CSV table of C-alpha atoms in Angstrom, one decimal:
chain,number,residue,atom,x,y,z
A,13,MET,CA,0.0,0.0,0.0
A,14,THR,CA,1.3,3.5,-0.9
A,15,SER,CA,1.2,6.0,1.8
A,16,SER,CA,-0.1,9.5,1.2
A,17,PRO,CA,2.7,12.0,0.7
A,18,LEU,CA,0.9,14.5,2.8
A,19,ARG,CA,1.0,12.2,5.8
A,20,PHE,CA,4.8,12.2,5.9
A,21,ASN,CA,5.4,15.8,4.8
A,22,TRP,CA,6.8,16.9,8.1
A,23,HIS,CA,8.1,20.2,6.7
A,24,ARG,CA,4.6,21.2,5.6
A,25,TRP,CA,2.7,20.1,8.7
A,26,SER,CA,5.2,21.5,11.1
A,27,ALA,CA,5.1,24.8,9.1
A,28,VAL,CA,1.3,25.0,9.7
A,29,GLY,CA,1.7,24.7,13.5
A,30,LEU,CA,4.6,27.0,13.7
A,31,GLY,CA,3.1,29.5,11.3
A,32,LEU,CA,0.0,29.8,13.3
A,33,PHE,CA,2.1,30.6,16.4
A,34,ILE,CA,4.2,33.1,14.5
A,35,LEU,CA,1.1,34.9,13.1
A,36,PHE,CA,-0.3,35.3,16.7
A,37,HIS,CA,3.2,36.4,17.9
A,38,LEU,CA,3.4,39.1,15.2
A,39,PHE,CA,-0.2,40.2,15.9
A,40,ASN,CA,0.7,40.4,19.6
A,41,HIS,CA,3.7,42.7,18.6
A,42,LEU,CA,1.4,44.8,16.4
A,43,MET,CA,-0.8,45.4,19.4
A,44,GLY,CA,2.2,47.2,20.9
A,45,TRP,CA,1.5,50.1,18.5
A,46,VAL,CA,-1.9,50.5,20.2
A,47,SER,CA,-0.3,50.5,23.7
A,48,LEU,CA,2.0,48.6,25.9
A,49,GLN,CA,-1.0,47.5,28.0
A,50,ALA,CA,-2.7,46.1,24.9
A,51,HIS,CA,0.4,44.2,23.9
A,52,GLU,CA,0.9,42.7,27.4
A,53,GLU,CA,-2.8,41.7,27.7
A,54,TRP,CA,-2.7,39.8,24.4
A,55,MET,CA,0.6,38.2,25.4
A,56,ALA,CA,-0.9,37.1,28.8
A,57,THR,CA,-3.8,35.5,27.0
A,58,GLY,CA,-1.6,33.7,24.4
A,59,ARG,CA,0.7,32.4,27.1
A,60,LYS,CA,-2.1,30.6,28.8
A,61,VAL,CA,-2.3,28.5,25.6
A,62,TYR,CA,1.2,28.2,24.1
A,63,ARG,CA,3.1,28.0,27.4
A,64,GLN,CA,1.3,24.8,28.3
A,65,PRO,CA,4.2,22.3,28.6
A,66,LEU,CA,2.9,19.9,26.0
A,67,LEU,CA,2.1,22.6,23.4
A,68,GLU,CA,5.4,24.3,24.1
A,69,ALA,CA,7.3,21.1,23.5
A,70,LEU,CA,5.4,20.6,20.2
A,71,LEU,CA,6.4,24.1,19.1
A,72,MET,CA,10.0,23.4,19.9
A,73,GLY,CA,9.7,20.2,17.9
A,74,CYS,CA,8.2,22.1,15.0
A,75,VAL,CA,11.2,24.4,15.1
A,76,LEU,CA,13.7,21.5,14.9
A,77,ILE,CA,11.7,19.8,12.1
A,78,GLN,CA,11.5,23.0,10.1
A,79,VAL,CA,15.2,23.5,10.3
A,80,MET,CA,16.2,19.9,9.6
A,81,THR,CA,13.8,19.3,6.7
A,82,GLY,CA,14.4,22.8,5.3
A,83,MET,CA,18.2,22.2,5.1
A,84,GLN,CA,17.5,19.0,3.3
A,85,LYS,CA,15.5,20.9,0.7
A,86,VAL,CA,18.2,23.6,0.3
A,87,ARG,CA,20.9,21.0,-0.2
A,88,ARG,CA,19.2,19.8,-3.4
A,89,LYS,CA,19.1,23.2,-5.0
A,90,LYS,CA,21.7,24.9,-7.2
A,91,TRP,CA,21.4,28.7,-6.7
A,92,ALA,CA,22.6,29.7,-10.2
A,93,ARG,CA,19.7,27.7,-11.8
A,94,LEU,CA,16.9,29.0,-9.5
A,95,ALA,CA,14.2,31.3,-10.8
A,96,PHE,CA,13.4,34.5,-8.9
A,97,TRP,CA,10.7,33.2,-6.6
A,98,ASP,CA,12.7,30.0,-5.9
A,99,ARG,CA,15.6,32.2,-4.8
A,100,ILE,CA,13.2,34.1,-2.5
A,101,GLN,CA,11.9,30.8,-1.1
A,102,THR,CA,15.4,29.4,-0.6
A,103,ALA,CA,17.0,32.6,0.9
A,104,SER,CA,14.1,33.2,3.2
A,105,GLY,CA,14.1,29.6,4.3
A,106,LEU,CA,17.8,29.8,5.2
A,107,TYR,CA,17.4,32.9,7.2
A,108,LEU,CA,14.3,31.6,9.0
A,109,ALA,CA,16.3,28.5,10.0
A,110,PHE,CA,19.0,30.7,11.4
A,111,PHE,CA,16.6,33.0,13.2
A,112,LEU,CA,14.4,30.2,14.6
A,113,LEU,CA,17.4,28.5,16.2
A,114,ALA,CA,19.0,31.8,17.4
A,115,HIS,CA,15.7,33.3,18.7
A,116,THR,CA,14.6,30.1,20.4
A,117,SER,CA,18.0,29.7,22.1
A,118,ALA,CA,17.9,33.4,23.3
A,119,ILE,CA,14.4,32.9,24.8
A,120,LEU,CA,15.5,29.7,26.6
A,121,ILE,CA,18.7,31.4,27.9
A,122,GLY,CA,16.7,34.4,29.0
A,123,ARG,CA,14.2,32.3,30.9
A,124,ALA,CA,16.4,29.5,32.3
A,125,GLY,CA,19.9,31.1,32.4
A,126,LEU,CA,19.2,34.8,33.3
A,127,ASP,CA,15.8,34.2,35.1
A,128,LEU,CA,14.2,37.0,33.0
A,129,ASP,CA,10.6,37.2,31.8
A,130,THR,CA,11.0,37.2,28.0
A,131,ASP,CA,8.2,39.7,27.5
A,132,THR,CA,8.1,43.2,25.9
A,133,TYR,CA,10.9,44.4,28.0
A,134,PHE,CA,13.2,41.6,27.0
A,135,GLY,CA,12.7,42.7,23.3
A,136,ALA,CA,13.1,46.4,24.2
A,137,TRP,CA,16.3,45.5,26.1
A,138,ALA,CA,17.8,43.9,23.0
A,139,PHE,CA,17.1,46.9,20.9
A,140,GLN,CA,18.6,49.3,23.5
A,141,PHE,CA,21.6,47.0,24.1
A,142,MET,CA,22.6,46.6,20.4
A,143,PRO,CA,20.2,48.4,17.9
A,144,LEU,CA,22.6,48.1,14.9
A,145,PHE,CA,22.3,44.3,15.2
A,146,PHE,CA,18.7,43.8,16.3
A,147,VAL,CA,17.0,46.1,13.9
A,148,PRO,CA,18.1,44.2,10.8
A,149,TYR,CA,18.0,40.9,12.7
A,150,TYR,CA,14.2,41.2,13.4
A,151,THR,CA,13.4,43.0,10.2
A,152,LEU,CA,14.9,40.3,8.0
A,153,ALA,CA,13.1,37.6,10.1
A,154,ILE,CA,9.7,39.2,9.4
A,155,LEU,CA,10.5,39.7,5.7
A,156,ALA,CA,11.8,36.1,5.5
A,157,PHE,CA,8.5,34.8,7.0
A,158,PHE,CA,6.3,36.6,4.6
A,159,GLY,CA,8.6,36.2,1.7
A,160,HIS,CA,8.7,32.4,2.2
A,161,PHE,CA,4.9,32.3,2.3
A,162,GLY,CA,4.7,34.6,-0.7
A,163,ALA,CA,6.9,32.3,-2.7
A,164,LEU,CA,4.8,29.3,-1.8
A,165,CYS,CA,1.7,31.2,-3.0
A,166,TYR,CA,3.4,32.0,-6.2
A,167,TRP,CA,4.4,28.4,-6.9
A,168,GLY,CA,1.0,27.2,-5.9
A,169,MET,CA,-0.8,29.6,-8.2
A,170,THR,CA,1.6,28.9,-11.0
A,171,ALA,CA,1.1,25.2,-10.8
A,172,GLY,CA,-2.6,25.9,-11.3
A,173,GLY,CA,-2.0,28.0,-14.4
A,174,LYS,CA,-2.4,31.3,-12.6
A,175,GLU,CA,1.1,32.8,-12.6
A,176,ARG,CA,-0.1,36.4,-12.7
A,177,THR,CA,-2.2,35.9,-9.6
A,178,GLY,CA,0.8,34.2,-8.0
A,179,LYS,CA,3.0,37.2,-8.6
A,180,ILE,CA,0.4,39.5,-7.2
A,181,LEU,CA,0.1,37.4,-4.0
A,182,GLY,CA,3.9,37.0,-3.7
A,183,TRP,CA,4.6,40.7,-3.9
A,184,SER,CA,1.6,41.5,-1.7
A,185,PHE,CA,3.0,39.3,1.1
A,186,LEU,CA,6.4,40.8,0.7
A,187,GLY,CA,4.8,44.3,1.0
A,188,LEU,CA,2.8,43.2,4.1
A,189,GLY,CA,6.0,41.9,5.7
A,190,VAL,CA,7.7,45.3,5.1
A,191,SER,CA,4.8,47.1,6.7
A,192,ILE,CA,4.6,44.8,9.8
A,193,ALA,CA,8.4,44.9,10.2
A,194,VAL,CA,8.4,48.8,10.2
A,195,VAL,CA,5.6,49.0,12.8
A,196,ILE,CA,7.2,46.4,15.2
A,197,VAL,CA,10.7,47.9,14.9
A,198,LEU,CA,9.4,51.4,15.5
A,199,VAL,CA,7.6,50.3,18.7
A,200,PHE,CA,10.8,48.6,20.0
A,201,LEU,CA,12.8,51.7,19.1
A,202,GLN,CA,10.4,53.7,21.3
A,203,PHE,CA,9.2,55.8,18.4
A,204,ARG,CA,5.6,55.3,19.6
A,205,TYR,CA,6.2,55.7,23.4
A,206,ALA,CA,9.0,55.2,25.9
A,207,ILE,CA,9.6,51.7,27.2
A,208,PRO,CA,11.5,52.1,30.5
A,209,LEU,CA,13.3,48.9,31.4
A,210,PRO,CA,12.8,47.4,34.9
A,211,ASP,CA,15.8,47.4,37.2
A,212,VAL,CA,16.4,43.7,36.6
A,213,TYR,CA,17.7,44.6,33.0
A,214,GLN,CA,20.1,47.3,34.0
A,215,PRO,CA,23.1,45.0,34.8
A,216,TYR,CA,22.9,43.6,31.2
A,217,LEU,CA,22.9,47.0,29.4
């Protein structure tokens, strides 16, 4: 008996679970433009769900699966022969793999190693500590997420004979990524309002 390829497409299914979490995470950050209180209220609500031990373990597993299966896909490709949207998909996937590992490690170190609450202030501390690194670091991560999804939309539409629609969707998601990145970075750079750091962060500045 031949198994369905969807059943064993770990990259796809782990992307669905991880993608839903990332979308909520980005929405949570966008609420920071409204107010710090709105951001913290949405974060507190979300943590009641995704910080359940089993679900958190599943999310960590999705990160590892995405990185490992994504690297396998990249190894099969030759950059010089790739079309534009394939390059977008490959480059964004590589950066997402790097960011997911780095960001997840930073969160775990902050929580377990430094005994810090990895909340809004944790992000604001990073931007105050080293803005020249963290501004492009976070901006590229958001662009990579939407660029990766935009490329998938392009290839999906093209396979169905709707290349023009695919291009519109691809560029639309890239534009959306730029807009969201700008809003989130401006909040962390305290363009909207000041984010005074609690005393616990002062030794690390």
